[in-house]
Amino acid sequence: MSVQDFVDNKAKQLCFYLRAFWQGELPIEEIELFFWDSMEEWGQIDYTLTQPYTQKERVFWHLLHQVHYWNEDKLINDQFLVDELNNCVNFLEGLGHCPLDCVGIRP
C-alpha cells in the first residue's frame, strides 16, 4: 500500500468516526482504538523520508494527532477546537479549503 492509499483510506475512516463522535454515536475509546490501529498499520507502509507530503496528508496527520492529544471534554466542548477540526474534516471530505494552520507530520 502506498502512502497516498493509506491516507485516502484512513482519512475517510477518521472523518466518519469523528462525525459520529460529535453526534454522540461513538465513544471516544473507539477513536483511540482507531488511532492505535492506524499507527500499527502505518508501520507497515514502505516510504522514504524524501517522499513529499500532499496537503491532504498533512491535514490527515494533523487531525489524527489532535484527536489523540485532546481529552473527550475538550473535543466536545471547546468550540474553537471543534471548529478547527471540523474544517479539517471538511477538507478531507472534499468540502472545503485546506486549513493553513495544519502542521501534520508523519510519525
PDB file of C-alpha atoms in Angstrom:
ATOM      1  CA  MET A   1       0.000   0.000   0.000  1.00  0.00           C
ATOM      2  CA  SER A   2       1.296   3.452  -0.875  1.00  0.00           C
ATOM      3  CA  VAL A   3       1.339   6.472   1.414  1.00  0.00           C
ATOM      4  CA  GLN A   4      -1.412   8.041  -0.675  1.00  0.00           C
ATOM      5  CA  ASP A   5      -3.605   4.921  -0.481  1.00  0.00           C
ATOM      6  CA  PHE A   6      -3.092   4.753   3.286  1.00  0.00           C
ATOM      7  CA  VAL A   7      -4.007   8.419   3.764  1.00  0.00           C
ATOM      8  CA  ASP A   8      -7.020   8.197   1.459  1.00  0.00           C
ATOM      9  CA  ASN A   9      -8.419   5.145   3.275  1.00  0.00           C
ATOM     10  CA  LYS A  10      -7.676   6.318   6.802  1.00  0.00           C
ATOM     11  CA  ALA A  11      -8.872   9.881   6.186  1.00  0.00           C
ATOM     12  CA  LYS A  12     -12.327   8.593   5.198  1.00  0.00           C
ATOM     13  CA  GLN A  13     -12.494   6.449   8.316  1.00  0.00           C
ATOM     14  CA  LEU A  14     -11.238   9.212  10.599  1.00  0.00           C
ATOM     15  CA  CYS A  15     -13.831  11.670   9.294  1.00  0.00           C
ATOM     16  CA  PHE A  16     -16.603   9.114   9.731  1.00  0.00           C
ATOM     17  CA  TYR A  17     -15.512   8.307  13.286  1.00  0.00           C
ATOM     18  CA  LEU A  18     -15.110  11.921  14.306  1.00  0.00           C
ATOM     19  CA  ARG A  19     -18.506  12.965  12.959  1.00  0.00           C
ATOM     20  CA  ALA A  20     -20.125  10.008  14.749  1.00  0.00           C
ATOM     21  CA  PHE A  21     -18.320  11.002  17.960  1.00  0.00           C
ATOM     22  CA  TRP A  22     -19.581  14.589  17.713  1.00  0.00           C
ATOM     23  CA  GLN A  23     -23.116  13.276  17.192  1.00  0.00           C
ATOM     24  CA  GLY A  24     -22.860  11.155  20.331  1.00  0.00           C
ATOM     25  CA  GLU A  25     -22.968   7.900  18.376  1.00  0.00           C
ATOM     26  CA  LEU A  26     -19.406   6.734  19.046  1.00  0.00           C
ATOM     27  CA  PRO A  27     -17.448   6.660  22.306  1.00  0.00           C
ATOM     28  CA  ILE A  28     -14.052   8.327  22.500  1.00  0.00           C
ATOM     29  CA  GLU A  29     -12.491   4.911  23.140  1.00  0.00           C
ATOM     30  CA  GLU A  30     -13.282   3.908  19.548  1.00  0.00           C
ATOM     31  CA  ILE A  31     -11.364   6.899  18.227  1.00  0.00           C
ATOM     32  CA  GLU A  32      -8.458   5.986  20.479  1.00  0.00           C
ATOM     33  CA  LEU A  33      -8.508   2.416  19.136  1.00  0.00           C
ATOM     34  CA  PHE A  34      -8.607   3.794  15.607  1.00  0.00           C
ATOM     35  CA  PHE A  35      -5.546   5.926  16.387  1.00  0.00           C
ATOM     36  CA  TRP A  36      -3.515   2.952  17.624  1.00  0.00           C
ATOM     37  CA  ASP A  37      -4.684   0.696  14.795  1.00  0.00           C
ATOM     38  CA  SER A  38      -3.650   3.389  12.312  1.00  0.00           C
ATOM     39  CA  MET A  39      -0.221   3.689  13.924  1.00  0.00           C
ATOM     40  CA  GLU A  40       0.237  -0.073  13.679  1.00  0.00           C
ATOM     41  CA  GLU A  41      -0.813  -0.095  10.023  1.00  0.00           C
ATOM     42  CA  TRP A  42       1.411   2.906   9.292  1.00  0.00           C
ATOM     43  CA  GLY A  43       4.359   0.833  10.491  1.00  0.00           C
ATOM     44  CA  GLN A  44       3.762  -1.492   7.549  1.00  0.00           C
ATOM     45  CA  ILE A  45       3.872   1.253   4.915  1.00  0.00           C
ATOM     46  CA  ASP A  46       7.046   1.401   2.872  1.00  0.00           C
ATOM     47  CA  TYR A  47       8.070   5.017   2.315  1.00  0.00           C
ATOM     48  CA  THR A  48      11.175   7.143   2.238  1.00  0.00           C
ATOM     49  CA  LEU A  49      11.857  10.335   4.137  1.00  0.00           C
ATOM     50  CA  THR A  50      12.265  12.172   0.839  1.00  0.00           C
ATOM     51  CA  GLN A  51       8.709  11.469  -0.335  1.00  0.00           C
ATOM     52  CA  PRO A  52       6.820  14.773  -0.416  1.00  0.00           C
ATOM     53  CA  TYR A  53       3.668  15.378   1.583  1.00  0.00           C
ATOM     54  CA  THR A  54       0.372  16.300  -0.021  1.00  0.00           C
ATOM     55  CA  GLN A  55      -1.916  18.836   1.614  1.00  0.00           C
ATOM     56  CA  LYS A  56      -4.339  16.018   2.315  1.00  0.00           C
ATOM     57  CA  GLU A  57      -1.662  14.016   4.118  1.00  0.00           C
ATOM     58  CA  ARG A  58      -0.636  16.988   6.268  1.00  0.00           C
ATOM     59  CA  VAL A  59      -4.247  17.659   7.260  1.00  0.00           C
ATOM     60  CA  PHE A  60      -4.835  13.959   7.952  1.00  0.00           C
ATOM     61  CA  TRP A  61      -1.845  13.662  10.304  1.00  0.00           C
ATOM     62  CA  HIS A  62      -2.743  16.938  11.999  1.00  0.00           C
ATOM     63  CA  LEU A  63      -6.317  15.800  12.616  1.00  0.00           C
ATOM     64  CA  LEU A  64      -5.281  12.341  13.787  1.00  0.00           C
ATOM     65  CA  HIS A  65      -2.777  13.750  16.267  1.00  0.00           C
ATOM     66  CA  GLN A  66      -5.260  16.351  17.544  1.00  0.00           C
ATOM     67  CA  VAL A  67      -7.997  13.823  18.306  1.00  0.00           C
ATOM     68  CA  HIS A  68      -5.441  11.682  20.123  1.00  0.00           C
ATOM     69  CA  TYR A  69      -3.941  14.584  22.083  1.00  0.00           C
ATOM     70  CA  TRP A  70      -7.056  16.325  23.429  1.00  0.00           C
ATOM     71  CA  ASN A  71      -9.362  14.787  26.012  1.00  0.00           C
ATOM     72  CA  GLU A  72     -13.003  13.958  25.380  1.00  0.00           C
ATOM     73  CA  ASP A  73     -14.374  17.055  27.120  1.00  0.00           C
ATOM     74  CA  LYS A  74     -12.194  19.401  25.063  1.00  0.00           C
ATOM     75  CA  LEU A  75     -13.071  17.585  21.808  1.00  0.00           C
ATOM     76  CA  ILE A  76     -16.757  18.115  22.550  1.00  0.00           C
ATOM     77  CA  ASN A  77     -16.956  21.456  24.353  1.00  0.00           C
ATOM     78  CA  ASP A  78     -14.121  23.652  23.070  1.00  0.00           C
ATOM     79  CA  GLN A  79     -15.883  25.383  20.191  1.00  0.00           C
ATOM     80  CA  PHE A  80     -12.670  26.854  18.782  1.00  0.00           C
ATOM     81  CA  LEU A  81     -11.070  23.408  18.650  1.00  0.00           C
ATOM     82  CA  VAL A  82     -14.202  21.753  17.258  1.00  0.00           C
ATOM     83  CA  ASP A  83     -14.407  24.392  14.507  1.00  0.00           C
ATOM     84  CA  GLU A  84     -10.734  23.871  13.638  1.00  0.00           C
ATOM     85  CA  LEU A  85     -11.132  20.109  13.495  1.00  0.00           C
ATOM     86  CA  ASN A  86     -14.363  20.394  11.533  1.00  0.00           C
ATOM     87  CA  ASN A  87     -12.518  22.492   8.936  1.00  0.00           C
ATOM     88  CA  CYS A  88     -10.003  19.651   8.642  1.00  0.00           C
ATOM     89  CA  VAL A  89     -12.780  17.069   8.265  1.00  0.00           C
ATOM     90  CA  ASN A  90     -14.487  19.178   5.603  1.00  0.00           C
ATOM     91  CA  PHE A  91     -11.246  19.470   3.644  1.00  0.00           C
ATOM     92  CA  LEU A  92     -10.539  15.741   3.861  1.00  0.00           C
ATOM     93  CA  GLU A  93     -14.056  15.060   2.597  1.00  0.00           C
ATOM     94  CA  GLY A  94     -13.568  17.460  -0.309  1.00  0.00           C
ATOM     95  CA  LEU A  95     -15.981  20.039   1.110  1.00  0.00           C
ATOM     96  CA  GLY A  96     -13.687  22.908   1.995  1.00  0.00           C
ATOM     97  CA  HIS A  97     -10.384  24.646   1.572  1.00  0.00           C
ATOM     98  CA  CYS A  98      -7.133  23.378   3.006  1.00  0.00           C
ATOM     99  CA  PRO A  99      -6.672  24.814   6.505  1.00  0.00           C
ATOM    100  CA  LEU A 100      -3.469  26.842   6.517  1.00  0.00           C
ATOM    101  CA  ASP A 101      -2.559  26.137  10.118  1.00  0.00           C
ATOM    102  CA  CYS A 102      -2.242  22.338   9.856  1.00  0.00           C
ATOM    103  CA  VAL A 103       1.280  21.156  10.534  1.00  0.00           C
ATOM    104  CA  GLY A 104       0.710  17.411  10.455  1.00  0.00           C
ATOM    105  CA  ILE A 105       3.790  15.258  10.045  1.00  0.00           C
ATOM    106  CA  ARG A 106       4.323  11.530   9.667  1.00  0.00           C
ATOM    107  CA  PRO A 107       5.024   9.628  12.866  1.00  0.00           C
TER     108      PRO A 107
END
